[in-house]
mmCIF file of C-alpha atoms and ligand atoms in Angstrom:
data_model
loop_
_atom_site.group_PDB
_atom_site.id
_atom_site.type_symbol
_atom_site.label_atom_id
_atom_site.label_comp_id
_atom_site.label_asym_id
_atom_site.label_seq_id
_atom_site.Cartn_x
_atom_site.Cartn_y
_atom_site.Cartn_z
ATOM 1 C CA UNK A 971 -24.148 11.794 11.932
ATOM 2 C CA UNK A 972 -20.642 10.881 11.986
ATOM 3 C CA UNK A 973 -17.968 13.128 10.718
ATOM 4 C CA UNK A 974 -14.577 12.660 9.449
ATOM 5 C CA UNK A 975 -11.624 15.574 9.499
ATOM 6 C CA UNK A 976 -9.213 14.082 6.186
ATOM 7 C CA UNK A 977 -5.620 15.647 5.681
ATOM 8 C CA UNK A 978 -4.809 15.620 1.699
ATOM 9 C CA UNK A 979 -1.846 15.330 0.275
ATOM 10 C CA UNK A 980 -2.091 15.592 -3.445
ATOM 11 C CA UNK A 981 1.685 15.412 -4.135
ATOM 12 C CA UNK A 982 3.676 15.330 -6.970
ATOM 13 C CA UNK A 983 3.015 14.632 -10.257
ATOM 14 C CA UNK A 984 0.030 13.180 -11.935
ATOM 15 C CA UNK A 985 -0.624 12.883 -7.671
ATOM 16 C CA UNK A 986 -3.466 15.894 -7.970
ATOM 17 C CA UNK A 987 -5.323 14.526 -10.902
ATOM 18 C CA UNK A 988 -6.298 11.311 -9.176
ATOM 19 C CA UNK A 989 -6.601 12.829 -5.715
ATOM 20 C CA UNK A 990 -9.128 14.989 -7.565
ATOM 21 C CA UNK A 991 -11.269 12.016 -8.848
ATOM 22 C CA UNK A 992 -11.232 10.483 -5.270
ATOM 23 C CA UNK A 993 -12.459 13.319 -3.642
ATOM 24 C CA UNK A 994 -15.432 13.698 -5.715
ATOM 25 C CA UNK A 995 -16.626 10.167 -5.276
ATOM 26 C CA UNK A 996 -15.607 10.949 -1.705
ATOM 27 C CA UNK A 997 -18.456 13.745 -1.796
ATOM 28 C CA UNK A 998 -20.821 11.558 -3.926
ATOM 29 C CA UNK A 999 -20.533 8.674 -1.557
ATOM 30 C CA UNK A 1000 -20.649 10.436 1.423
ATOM 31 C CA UNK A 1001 -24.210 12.095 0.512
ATOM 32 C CA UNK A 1002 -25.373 8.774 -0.169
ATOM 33 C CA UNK A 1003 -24.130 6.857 3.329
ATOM 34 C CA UNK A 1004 -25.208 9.831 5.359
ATOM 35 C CA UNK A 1005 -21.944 10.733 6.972
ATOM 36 C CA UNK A 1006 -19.627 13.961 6.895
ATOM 37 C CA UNK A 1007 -15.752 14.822 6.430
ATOM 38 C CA UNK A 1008 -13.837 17.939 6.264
ATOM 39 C CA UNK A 1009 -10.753 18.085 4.220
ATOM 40 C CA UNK A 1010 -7.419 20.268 4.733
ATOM 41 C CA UNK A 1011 -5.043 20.567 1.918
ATOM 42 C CA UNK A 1012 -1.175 20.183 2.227
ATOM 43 C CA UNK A 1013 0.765 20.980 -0.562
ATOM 44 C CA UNK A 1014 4.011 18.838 0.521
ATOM 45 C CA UNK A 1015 6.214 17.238 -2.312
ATOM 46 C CA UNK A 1016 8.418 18.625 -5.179
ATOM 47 C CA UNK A 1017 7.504 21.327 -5.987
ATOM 48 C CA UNK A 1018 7.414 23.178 -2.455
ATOM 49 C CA UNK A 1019 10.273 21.591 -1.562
ATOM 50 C CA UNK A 1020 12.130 23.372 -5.030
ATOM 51 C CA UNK A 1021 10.443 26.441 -3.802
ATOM 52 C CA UNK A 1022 10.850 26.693 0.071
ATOM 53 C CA UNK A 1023 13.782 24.492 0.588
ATOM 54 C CA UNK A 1024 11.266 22.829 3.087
ATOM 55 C CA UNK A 1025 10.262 19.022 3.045
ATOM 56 C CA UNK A 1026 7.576 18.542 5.879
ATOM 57 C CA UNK A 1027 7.659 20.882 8.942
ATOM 58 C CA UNK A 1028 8.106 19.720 12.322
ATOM 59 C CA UNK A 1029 4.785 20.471 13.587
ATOM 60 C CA UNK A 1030 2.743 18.757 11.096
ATOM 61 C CA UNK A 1031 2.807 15.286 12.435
ATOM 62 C CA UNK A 1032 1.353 16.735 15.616
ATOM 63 C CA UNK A 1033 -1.331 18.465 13.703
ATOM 64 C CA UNK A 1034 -1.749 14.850 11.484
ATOM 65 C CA UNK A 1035 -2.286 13.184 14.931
ATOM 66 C CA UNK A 1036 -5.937 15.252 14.623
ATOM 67 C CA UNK A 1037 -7.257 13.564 11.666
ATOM 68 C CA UNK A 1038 -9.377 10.552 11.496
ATOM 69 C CA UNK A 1039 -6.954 9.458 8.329
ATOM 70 C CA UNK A 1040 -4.487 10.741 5.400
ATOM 71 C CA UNK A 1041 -5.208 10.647 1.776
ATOM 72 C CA UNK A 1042 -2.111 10.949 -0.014
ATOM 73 C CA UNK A 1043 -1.532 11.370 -3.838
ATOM 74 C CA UNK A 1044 1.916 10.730 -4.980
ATOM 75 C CA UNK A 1045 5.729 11.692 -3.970
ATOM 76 C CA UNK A 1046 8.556 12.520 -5.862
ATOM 77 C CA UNK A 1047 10.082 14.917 -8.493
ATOM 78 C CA UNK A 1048 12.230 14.233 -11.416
ATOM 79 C CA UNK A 1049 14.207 17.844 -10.397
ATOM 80 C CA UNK A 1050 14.863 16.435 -6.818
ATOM 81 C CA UNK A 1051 17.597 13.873 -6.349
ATOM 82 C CA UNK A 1052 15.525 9.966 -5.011
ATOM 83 C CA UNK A 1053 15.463 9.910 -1.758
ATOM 84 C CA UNK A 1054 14.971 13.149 -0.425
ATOM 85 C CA UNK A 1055 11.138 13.346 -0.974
ATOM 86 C CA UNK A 1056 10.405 9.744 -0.417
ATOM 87 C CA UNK A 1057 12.115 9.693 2.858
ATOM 88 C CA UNK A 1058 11.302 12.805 4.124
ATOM 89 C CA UNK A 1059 7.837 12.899 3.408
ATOM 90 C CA UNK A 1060 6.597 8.969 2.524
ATOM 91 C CA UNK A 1061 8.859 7.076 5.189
ATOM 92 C CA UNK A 1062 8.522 10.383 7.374
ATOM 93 C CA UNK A 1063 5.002 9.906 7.742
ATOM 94 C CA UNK A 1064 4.736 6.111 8.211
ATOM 95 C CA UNK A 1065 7.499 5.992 10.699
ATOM 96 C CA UNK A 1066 6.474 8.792 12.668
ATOM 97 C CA UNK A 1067 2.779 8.260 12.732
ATOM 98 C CA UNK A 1068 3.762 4.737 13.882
ATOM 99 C CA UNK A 1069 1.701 3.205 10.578
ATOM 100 C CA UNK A 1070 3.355 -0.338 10.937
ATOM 101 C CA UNK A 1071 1.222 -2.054 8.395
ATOM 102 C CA UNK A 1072 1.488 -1.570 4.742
ATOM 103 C CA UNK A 1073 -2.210 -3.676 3.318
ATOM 104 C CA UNK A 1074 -1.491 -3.685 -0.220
ATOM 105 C CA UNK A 1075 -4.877 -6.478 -1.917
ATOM 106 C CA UNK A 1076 -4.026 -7.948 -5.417
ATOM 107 C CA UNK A 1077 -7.199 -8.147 -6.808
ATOM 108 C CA UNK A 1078 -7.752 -9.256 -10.110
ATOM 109 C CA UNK A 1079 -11.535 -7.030 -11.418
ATOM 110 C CA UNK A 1080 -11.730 -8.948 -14.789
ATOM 111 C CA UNK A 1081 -9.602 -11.556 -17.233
ATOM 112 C CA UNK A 1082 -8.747 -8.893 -19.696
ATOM 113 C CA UNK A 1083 -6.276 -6.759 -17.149
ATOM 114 C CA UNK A 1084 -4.352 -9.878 -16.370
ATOM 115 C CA UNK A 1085 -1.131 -10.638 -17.857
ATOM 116 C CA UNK A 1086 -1.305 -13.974 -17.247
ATOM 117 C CA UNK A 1087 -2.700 -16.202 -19.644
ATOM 118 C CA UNK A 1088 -5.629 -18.200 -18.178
ATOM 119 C CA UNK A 1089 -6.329 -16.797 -14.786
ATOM 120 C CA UNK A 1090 -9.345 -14.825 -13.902
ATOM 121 C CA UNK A 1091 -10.678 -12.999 -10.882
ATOM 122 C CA UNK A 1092 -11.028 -16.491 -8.751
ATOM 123 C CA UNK A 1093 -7.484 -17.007 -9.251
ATOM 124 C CA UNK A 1094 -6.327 -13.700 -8.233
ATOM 125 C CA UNK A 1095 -7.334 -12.310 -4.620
ATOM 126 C CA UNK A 1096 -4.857 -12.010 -1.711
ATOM 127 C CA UNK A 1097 -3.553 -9.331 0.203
ATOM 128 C CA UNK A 1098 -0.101 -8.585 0.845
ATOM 129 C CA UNK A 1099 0.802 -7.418 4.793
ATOM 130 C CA UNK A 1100 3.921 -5.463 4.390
ATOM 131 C CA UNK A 1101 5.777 -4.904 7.528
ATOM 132 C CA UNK A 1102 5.927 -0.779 7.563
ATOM 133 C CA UNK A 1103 7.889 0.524 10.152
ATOM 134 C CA UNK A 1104 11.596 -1.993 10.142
ATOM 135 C CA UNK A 1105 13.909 -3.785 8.222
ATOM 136 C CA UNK A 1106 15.987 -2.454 5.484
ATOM 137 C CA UNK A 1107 13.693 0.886 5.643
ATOM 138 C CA UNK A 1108 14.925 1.922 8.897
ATOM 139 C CA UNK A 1109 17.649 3.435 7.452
ATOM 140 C CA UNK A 1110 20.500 2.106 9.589
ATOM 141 C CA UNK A 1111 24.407 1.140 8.199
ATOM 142 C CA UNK A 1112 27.042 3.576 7.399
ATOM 143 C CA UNK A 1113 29.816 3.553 4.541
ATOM 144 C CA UNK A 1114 33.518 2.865 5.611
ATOM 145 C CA UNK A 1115 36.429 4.688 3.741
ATOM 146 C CA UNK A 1116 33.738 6.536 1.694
ATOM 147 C CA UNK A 1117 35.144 7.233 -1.756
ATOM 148 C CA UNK A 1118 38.514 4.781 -1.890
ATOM 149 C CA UNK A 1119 38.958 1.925 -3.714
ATOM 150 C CA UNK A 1120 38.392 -0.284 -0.489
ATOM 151 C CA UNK A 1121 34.985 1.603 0.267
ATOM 152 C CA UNK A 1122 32.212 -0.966 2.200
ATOM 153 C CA UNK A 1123 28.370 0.178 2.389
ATOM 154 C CA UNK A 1124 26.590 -1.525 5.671
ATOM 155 C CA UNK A 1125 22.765 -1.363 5.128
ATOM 156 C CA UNK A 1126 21.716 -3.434 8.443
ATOM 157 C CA UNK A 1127 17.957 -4.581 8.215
ATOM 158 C CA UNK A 1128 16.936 -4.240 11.580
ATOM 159 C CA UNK A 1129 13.858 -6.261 12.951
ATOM 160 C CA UNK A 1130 12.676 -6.354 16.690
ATOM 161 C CA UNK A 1131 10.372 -8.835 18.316
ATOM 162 C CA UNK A 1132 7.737 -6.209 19.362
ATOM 163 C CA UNK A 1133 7.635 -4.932 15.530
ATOM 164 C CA UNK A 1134 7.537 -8.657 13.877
ATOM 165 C CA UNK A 1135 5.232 -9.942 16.406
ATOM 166 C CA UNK A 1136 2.369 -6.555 16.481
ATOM 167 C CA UNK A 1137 2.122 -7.296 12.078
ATOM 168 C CA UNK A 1138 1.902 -11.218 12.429
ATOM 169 C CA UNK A 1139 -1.079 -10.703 15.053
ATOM 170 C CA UNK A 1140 -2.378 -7.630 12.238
ATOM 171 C CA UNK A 1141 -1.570 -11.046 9.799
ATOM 172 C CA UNK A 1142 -3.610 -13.720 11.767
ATOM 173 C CA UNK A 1143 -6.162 -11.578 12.533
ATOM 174 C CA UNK A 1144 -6.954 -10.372 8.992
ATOM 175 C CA UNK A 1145 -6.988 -13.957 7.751
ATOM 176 C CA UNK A 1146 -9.295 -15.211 10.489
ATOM 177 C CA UNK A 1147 -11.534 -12.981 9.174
ATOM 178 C CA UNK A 1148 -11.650 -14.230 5.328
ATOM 179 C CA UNK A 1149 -12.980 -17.049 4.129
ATOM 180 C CA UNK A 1150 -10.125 -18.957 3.275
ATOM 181 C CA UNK A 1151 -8.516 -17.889 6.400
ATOM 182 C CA UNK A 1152 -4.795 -18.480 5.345
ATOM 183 C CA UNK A 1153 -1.993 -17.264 6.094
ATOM 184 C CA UNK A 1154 1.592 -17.470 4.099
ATOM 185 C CA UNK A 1155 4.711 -16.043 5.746
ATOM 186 C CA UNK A 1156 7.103 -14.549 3.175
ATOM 187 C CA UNK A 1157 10.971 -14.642 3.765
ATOM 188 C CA UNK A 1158 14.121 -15.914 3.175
ATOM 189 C CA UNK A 1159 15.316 -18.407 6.038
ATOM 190 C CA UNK A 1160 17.697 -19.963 4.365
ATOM 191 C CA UNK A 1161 20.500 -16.617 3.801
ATOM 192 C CA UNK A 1162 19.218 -14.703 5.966
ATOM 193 C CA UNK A 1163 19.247 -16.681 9.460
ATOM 194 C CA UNK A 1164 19.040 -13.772 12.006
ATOM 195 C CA UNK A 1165 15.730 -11.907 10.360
ATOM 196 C CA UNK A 1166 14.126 -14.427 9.569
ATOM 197 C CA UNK A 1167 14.876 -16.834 11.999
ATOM 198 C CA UNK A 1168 13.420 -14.216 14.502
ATOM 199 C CA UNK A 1169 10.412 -13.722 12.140
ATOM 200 C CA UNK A 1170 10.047 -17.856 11.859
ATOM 201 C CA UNK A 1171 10.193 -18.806 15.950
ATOM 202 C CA UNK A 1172 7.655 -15.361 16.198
ATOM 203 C CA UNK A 1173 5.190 -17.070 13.683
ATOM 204 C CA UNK A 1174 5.125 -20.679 15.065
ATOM 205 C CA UNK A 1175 5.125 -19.227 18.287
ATOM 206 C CA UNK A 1176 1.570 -17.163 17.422
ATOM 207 C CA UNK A 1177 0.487 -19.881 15.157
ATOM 208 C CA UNK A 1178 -0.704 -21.659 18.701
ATOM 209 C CA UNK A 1179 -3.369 -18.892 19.283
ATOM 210 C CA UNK A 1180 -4.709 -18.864 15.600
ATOM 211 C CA UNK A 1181 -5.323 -22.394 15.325
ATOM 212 C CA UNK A 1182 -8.339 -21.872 12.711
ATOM 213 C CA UNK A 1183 -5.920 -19.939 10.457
ATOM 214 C CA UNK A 1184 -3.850 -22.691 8.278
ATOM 215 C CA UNK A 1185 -0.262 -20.992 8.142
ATOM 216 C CA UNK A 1186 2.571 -21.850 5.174
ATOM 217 C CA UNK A 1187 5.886 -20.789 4.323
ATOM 218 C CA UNK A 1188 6.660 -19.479 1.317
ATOM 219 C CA UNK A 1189 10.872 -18.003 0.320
ATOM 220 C CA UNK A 1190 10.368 -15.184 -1.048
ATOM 221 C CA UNK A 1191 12.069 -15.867 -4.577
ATOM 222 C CA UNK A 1192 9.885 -18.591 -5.032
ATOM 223 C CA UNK A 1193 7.053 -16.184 -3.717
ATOM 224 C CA UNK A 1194 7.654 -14.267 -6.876
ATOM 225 C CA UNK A 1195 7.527 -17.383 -9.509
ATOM 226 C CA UNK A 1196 4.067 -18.333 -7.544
ATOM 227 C CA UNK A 1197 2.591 -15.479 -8.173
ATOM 228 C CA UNK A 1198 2.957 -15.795 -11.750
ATOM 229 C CA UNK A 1199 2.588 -18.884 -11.980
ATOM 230 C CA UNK A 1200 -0.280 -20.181 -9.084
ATOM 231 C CA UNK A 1201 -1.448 -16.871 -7.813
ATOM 232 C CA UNK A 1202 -4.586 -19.082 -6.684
ATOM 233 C CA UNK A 1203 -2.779 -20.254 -3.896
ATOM 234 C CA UNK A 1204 -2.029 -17.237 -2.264
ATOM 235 C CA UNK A 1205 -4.490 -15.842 0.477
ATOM 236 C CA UNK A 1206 -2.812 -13.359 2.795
ATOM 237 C CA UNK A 1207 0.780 -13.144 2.769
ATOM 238 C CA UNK A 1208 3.007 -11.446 5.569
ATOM 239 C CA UNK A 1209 6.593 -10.165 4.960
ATOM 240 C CA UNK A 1210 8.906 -7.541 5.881
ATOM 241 C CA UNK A 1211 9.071 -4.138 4.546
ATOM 242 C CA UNK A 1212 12.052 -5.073 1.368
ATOM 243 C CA UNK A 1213 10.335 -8.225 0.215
ATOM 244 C CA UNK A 1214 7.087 -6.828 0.629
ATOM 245 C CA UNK A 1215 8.092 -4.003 -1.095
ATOM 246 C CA UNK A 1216 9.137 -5.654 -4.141
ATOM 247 C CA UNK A 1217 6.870 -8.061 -4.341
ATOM 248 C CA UNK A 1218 3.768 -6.274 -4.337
ATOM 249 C CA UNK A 1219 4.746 -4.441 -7.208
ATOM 250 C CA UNK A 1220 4.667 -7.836 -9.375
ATOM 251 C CA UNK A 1221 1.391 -7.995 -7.562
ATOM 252 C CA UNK A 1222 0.485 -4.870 -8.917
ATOM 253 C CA UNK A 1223 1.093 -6.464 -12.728
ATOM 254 C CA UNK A 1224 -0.886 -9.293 -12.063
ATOM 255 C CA UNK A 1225 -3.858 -7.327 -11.011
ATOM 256 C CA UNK A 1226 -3.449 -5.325 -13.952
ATOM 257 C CA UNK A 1227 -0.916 -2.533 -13.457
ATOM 258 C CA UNK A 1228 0.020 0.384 -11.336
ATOM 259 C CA UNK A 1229 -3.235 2.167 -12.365
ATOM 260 C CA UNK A 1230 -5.633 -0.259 -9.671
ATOM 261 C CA UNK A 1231 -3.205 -1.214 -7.552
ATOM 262 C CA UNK A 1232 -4.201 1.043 -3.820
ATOM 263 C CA UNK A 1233 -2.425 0.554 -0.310
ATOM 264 C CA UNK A 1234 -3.216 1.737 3.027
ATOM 265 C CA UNK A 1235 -0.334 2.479 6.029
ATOM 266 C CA UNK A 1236 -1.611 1.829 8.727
ATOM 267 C CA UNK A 1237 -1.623 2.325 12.931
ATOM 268 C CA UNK A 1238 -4.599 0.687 13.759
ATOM 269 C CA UNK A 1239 -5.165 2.421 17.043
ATOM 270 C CA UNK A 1240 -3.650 5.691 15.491
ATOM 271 C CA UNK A 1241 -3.794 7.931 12.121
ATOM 272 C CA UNK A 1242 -3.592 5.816 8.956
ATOM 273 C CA UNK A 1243 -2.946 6.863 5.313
ATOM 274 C CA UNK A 1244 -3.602 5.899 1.997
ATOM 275 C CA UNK A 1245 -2.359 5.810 -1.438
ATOM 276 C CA UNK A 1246 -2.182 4.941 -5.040
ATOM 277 C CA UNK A 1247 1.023 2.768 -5.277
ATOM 278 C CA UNK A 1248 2.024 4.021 -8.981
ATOM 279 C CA UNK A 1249 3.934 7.054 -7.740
ATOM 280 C CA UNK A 1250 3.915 10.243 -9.170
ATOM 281 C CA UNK A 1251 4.364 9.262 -13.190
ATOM 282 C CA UNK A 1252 5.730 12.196 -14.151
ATOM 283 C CA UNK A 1253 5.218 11.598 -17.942
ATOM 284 C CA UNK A 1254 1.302 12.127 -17.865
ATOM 285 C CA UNK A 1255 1.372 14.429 -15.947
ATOM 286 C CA UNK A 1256 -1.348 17.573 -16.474
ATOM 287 C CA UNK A 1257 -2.652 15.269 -19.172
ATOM 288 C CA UNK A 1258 -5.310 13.854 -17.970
ATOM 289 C CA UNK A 1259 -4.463 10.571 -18.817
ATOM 290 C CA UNK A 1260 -3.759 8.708 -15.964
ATOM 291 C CA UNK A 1261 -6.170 5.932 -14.481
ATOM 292 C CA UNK A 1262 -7.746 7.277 -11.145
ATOM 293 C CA UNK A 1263 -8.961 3.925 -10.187
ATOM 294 C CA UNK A 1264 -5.823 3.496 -7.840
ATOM 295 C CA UNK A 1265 -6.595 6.456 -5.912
ATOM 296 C CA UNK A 1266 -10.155 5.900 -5.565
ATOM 297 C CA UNK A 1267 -9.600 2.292 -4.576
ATOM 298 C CA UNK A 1268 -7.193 4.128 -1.704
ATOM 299 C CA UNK A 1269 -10.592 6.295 -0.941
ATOM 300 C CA UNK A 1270 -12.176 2.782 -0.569
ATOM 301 C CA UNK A 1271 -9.774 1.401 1.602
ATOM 302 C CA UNK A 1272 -9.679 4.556 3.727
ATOM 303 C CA UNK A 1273 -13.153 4.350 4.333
ATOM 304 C CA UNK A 1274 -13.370 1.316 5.515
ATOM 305 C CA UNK A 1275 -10.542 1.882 7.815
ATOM 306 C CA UNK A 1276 -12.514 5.056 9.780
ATOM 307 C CA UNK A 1277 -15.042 2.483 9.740
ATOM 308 C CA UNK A 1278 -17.643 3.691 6.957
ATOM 309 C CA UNK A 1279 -17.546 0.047 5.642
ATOM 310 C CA UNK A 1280 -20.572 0.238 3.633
ATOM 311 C CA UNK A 1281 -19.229 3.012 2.116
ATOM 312 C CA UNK A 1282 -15.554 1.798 1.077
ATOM 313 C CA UNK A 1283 -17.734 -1.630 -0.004
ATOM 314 C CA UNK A 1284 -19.692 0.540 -2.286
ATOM 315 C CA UNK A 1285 -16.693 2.481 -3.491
ATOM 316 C CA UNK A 1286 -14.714 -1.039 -4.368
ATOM 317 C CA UNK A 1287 -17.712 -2.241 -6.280
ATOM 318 C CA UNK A 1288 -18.091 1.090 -7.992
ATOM 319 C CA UNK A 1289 -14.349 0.361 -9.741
ATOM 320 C CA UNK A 1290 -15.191 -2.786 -10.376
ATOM 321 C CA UNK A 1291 -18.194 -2.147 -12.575
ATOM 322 C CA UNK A 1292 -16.668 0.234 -14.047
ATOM 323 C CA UNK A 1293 -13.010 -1.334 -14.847
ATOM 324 C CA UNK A 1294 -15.372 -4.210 -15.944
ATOM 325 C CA UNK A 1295 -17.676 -2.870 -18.070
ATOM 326 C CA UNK A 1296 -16.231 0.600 -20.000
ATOM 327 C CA UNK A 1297 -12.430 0.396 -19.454
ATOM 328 C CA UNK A 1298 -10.669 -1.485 -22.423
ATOM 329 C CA UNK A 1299 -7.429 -1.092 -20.274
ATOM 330 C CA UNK A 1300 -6.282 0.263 -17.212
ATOM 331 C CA UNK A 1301 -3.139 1.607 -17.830
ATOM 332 C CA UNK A 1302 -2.358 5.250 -18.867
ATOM 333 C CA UNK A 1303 -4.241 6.249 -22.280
ATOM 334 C CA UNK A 1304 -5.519 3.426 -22.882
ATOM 335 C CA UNK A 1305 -8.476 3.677 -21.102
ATOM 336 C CA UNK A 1306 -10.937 4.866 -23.622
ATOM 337 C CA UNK A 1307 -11.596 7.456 -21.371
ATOM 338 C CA UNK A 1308 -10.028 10.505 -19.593
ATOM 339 C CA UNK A 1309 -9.177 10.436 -15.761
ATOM 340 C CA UNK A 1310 -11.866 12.603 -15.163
ATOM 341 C CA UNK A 1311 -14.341 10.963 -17.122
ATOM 342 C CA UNK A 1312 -13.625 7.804 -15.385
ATOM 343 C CA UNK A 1313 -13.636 9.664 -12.179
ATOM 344 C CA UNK A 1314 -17.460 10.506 -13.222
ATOM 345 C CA UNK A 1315 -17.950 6.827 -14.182
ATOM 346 C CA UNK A 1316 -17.343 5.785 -10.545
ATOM 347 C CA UNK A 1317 -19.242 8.270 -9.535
ATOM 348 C CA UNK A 1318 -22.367 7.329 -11.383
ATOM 349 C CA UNK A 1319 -21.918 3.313 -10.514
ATOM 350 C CA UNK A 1320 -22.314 4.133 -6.872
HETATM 351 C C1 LIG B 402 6.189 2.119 -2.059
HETATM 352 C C2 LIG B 402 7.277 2.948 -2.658
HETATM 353 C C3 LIG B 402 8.117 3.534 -1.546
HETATM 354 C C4 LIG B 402 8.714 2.375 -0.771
HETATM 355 C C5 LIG B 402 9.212 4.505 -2.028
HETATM 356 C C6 LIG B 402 8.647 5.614 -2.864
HETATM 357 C C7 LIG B 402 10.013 5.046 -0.885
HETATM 358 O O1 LIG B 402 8.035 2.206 -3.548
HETATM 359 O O2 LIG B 402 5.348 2.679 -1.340
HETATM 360 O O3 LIG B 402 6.163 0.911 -2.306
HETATM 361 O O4 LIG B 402 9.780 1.878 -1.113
HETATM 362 O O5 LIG B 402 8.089 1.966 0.218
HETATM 363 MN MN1 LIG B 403 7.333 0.197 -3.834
#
């Protein structure tokens, strides 16, 4: 029987509450599948960080290195100052576990979640391919005459060949294996002519060994106004790590909100992780409010990434049914239903 060693990370926020809901369909699912996991707790995030002065110690990515994946609730504290959690323990993790991808699917479950007048679940099913690991994220620039009136801030966005060409092959290769098998890359070639011109020549130049995967280009300000307005055309889309930042939140809306929408980071030949994208909505927090569908969707996508396909399948279509048929919404108390009862929901649709 195959076994699986999990690092959790419920995190800040409303973070535990829908970690908790995941890991009970995690233990419902796994009794049905036949397979077993082991869990070990972390308690990184806010609050240990206002307590111990300590973000993520040094030897923990060595000790993540063991696990077959992470499942990780949410990061950040209104009493800590942005930036400190997110890049000491979010971007910490997916740079130094090497998780180059960020998957992010906009999946539309039924009519009623979506914004958008007129478009159903056909017209709504893509996945975004963040690039996870360069760009704007890597942190690099510096500030010139800090503090005077002739101050300059240098953010460089910094993109190599290796990195741009090891997420278009994740790109082709996930689109080969859909039906539409389509592929849209997502930039801005006509400001900004060094990253994208190197992300452009790296494209056409893979392109040649994908020819059953029809390629497009899409900038990514029009990206934005297509997704609103013909989300239909979109199969998988490719970008860097700012754009695809940005615009998978609007994918998030059109899917029906922060409350479904799941991600995975991931190293495919290393330790992945994965999330709800909402963040750590400190508002409902301890309220039990908040819609675990996000983080059990992450559950899904984890599962399927250790390889227990049948198993993250089953989880997907467990949301679905119930999103479909007892949610009346899926954001925040609107639900008609607690986060744990919806938790037990899934659990029973398995
Ligand atoms: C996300 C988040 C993070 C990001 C933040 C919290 C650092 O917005 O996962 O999309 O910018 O990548
Ligand atoms: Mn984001």
């Amino acid at each position: 029987m195959a076994s699986y060693k999990i690092a959790v990370i419920p995190g800040d926020g409303t973070g535990p509450e829908v970690i908790a809901e995941g890991l009970k369909v995690l233990q419902a699912v796994a009794e049905k599948c036949g397979f077993k996991y082991s869990t070990v707790r972390y308690d990184f995030g806010g609050e240990r960080y206002l307590r111990t002065k300590e973000i993520l110690p040094a030897s923990v990515i060595k000790e993540f290195k063991t696990f077959h994946a992470i499942y990780l609730g949410a990061i950040g504290h209104p009493q800590v100052k942005p930036g400190i959690l997110e890049k000491g323990i979010l971007l910490k993790l997916r740079f130094d576990l090497d998780q180059y991808i960020n998957l992010r699917p906009v999946k539309l479950y039924d009519e009623r979640f979506c914004p958008i007048k007129n478009k159903t679940p056909k017209d709504i099913d893509f996945v975004v391919i963040r690039e996870n690991s360069e760009g704007l994220y890597k942190g690099m620039g510096e500030f010139k005459n800090k503090g005077t009136k002739r101050e300059v801030a240098i953010q460089i966005s910094y993109n190599t060949r290796k990195g741009i060409e090891r997420c278009l092959r994740y790109a082709f290769e996930y689109a080969r294996k859909r039906p539409r098998q389509q592929l849209t890359l997502c930039g801005k070639t006509n400001v900004l002519t060094y990253a994208f011109d190197l992300w452009e020549r790296a494209f056409q130049e893979l392109k040649k060994e994908y020819a059953d995967v029809k390629t497009d280009y899409a900038h990514v300000d029009a990206t934005t106004m297509w997704f609103v307005k013909n989300p239909e055309w979109f199969d998988v889309i490719v970008t860097d790590n700012m754009f695809g930042d940005i615009i998978t939140d609007l994918g998030a809306m059109i899917q029906g909100g922060m409350g479904i929408a799941a991600g995975g980071n991931i190293n495919p030949k290393g330790v992945s992780m994965f999330e709800p994208i909402g963040g750590s909505a400190p508002k409902y927090t301890g309220k039990n409010m908040i819609n675990p569908l996000a983080a059990i969707c992450a559950l899904g996508m984890l599962l399927e990434q250790v390889g227990e396909t049948q198993a993250g399948q089953m989880v997907e279509k467990a949301v679905q049914t119930v999103a479909r048929n007892h949610l009346k919404d899926l954001a925040a108390g609107q639900m008609g239903y607690s986060t744990s009862e919806v938790g037990d929901l899934v659990m029973k649709s398995l």
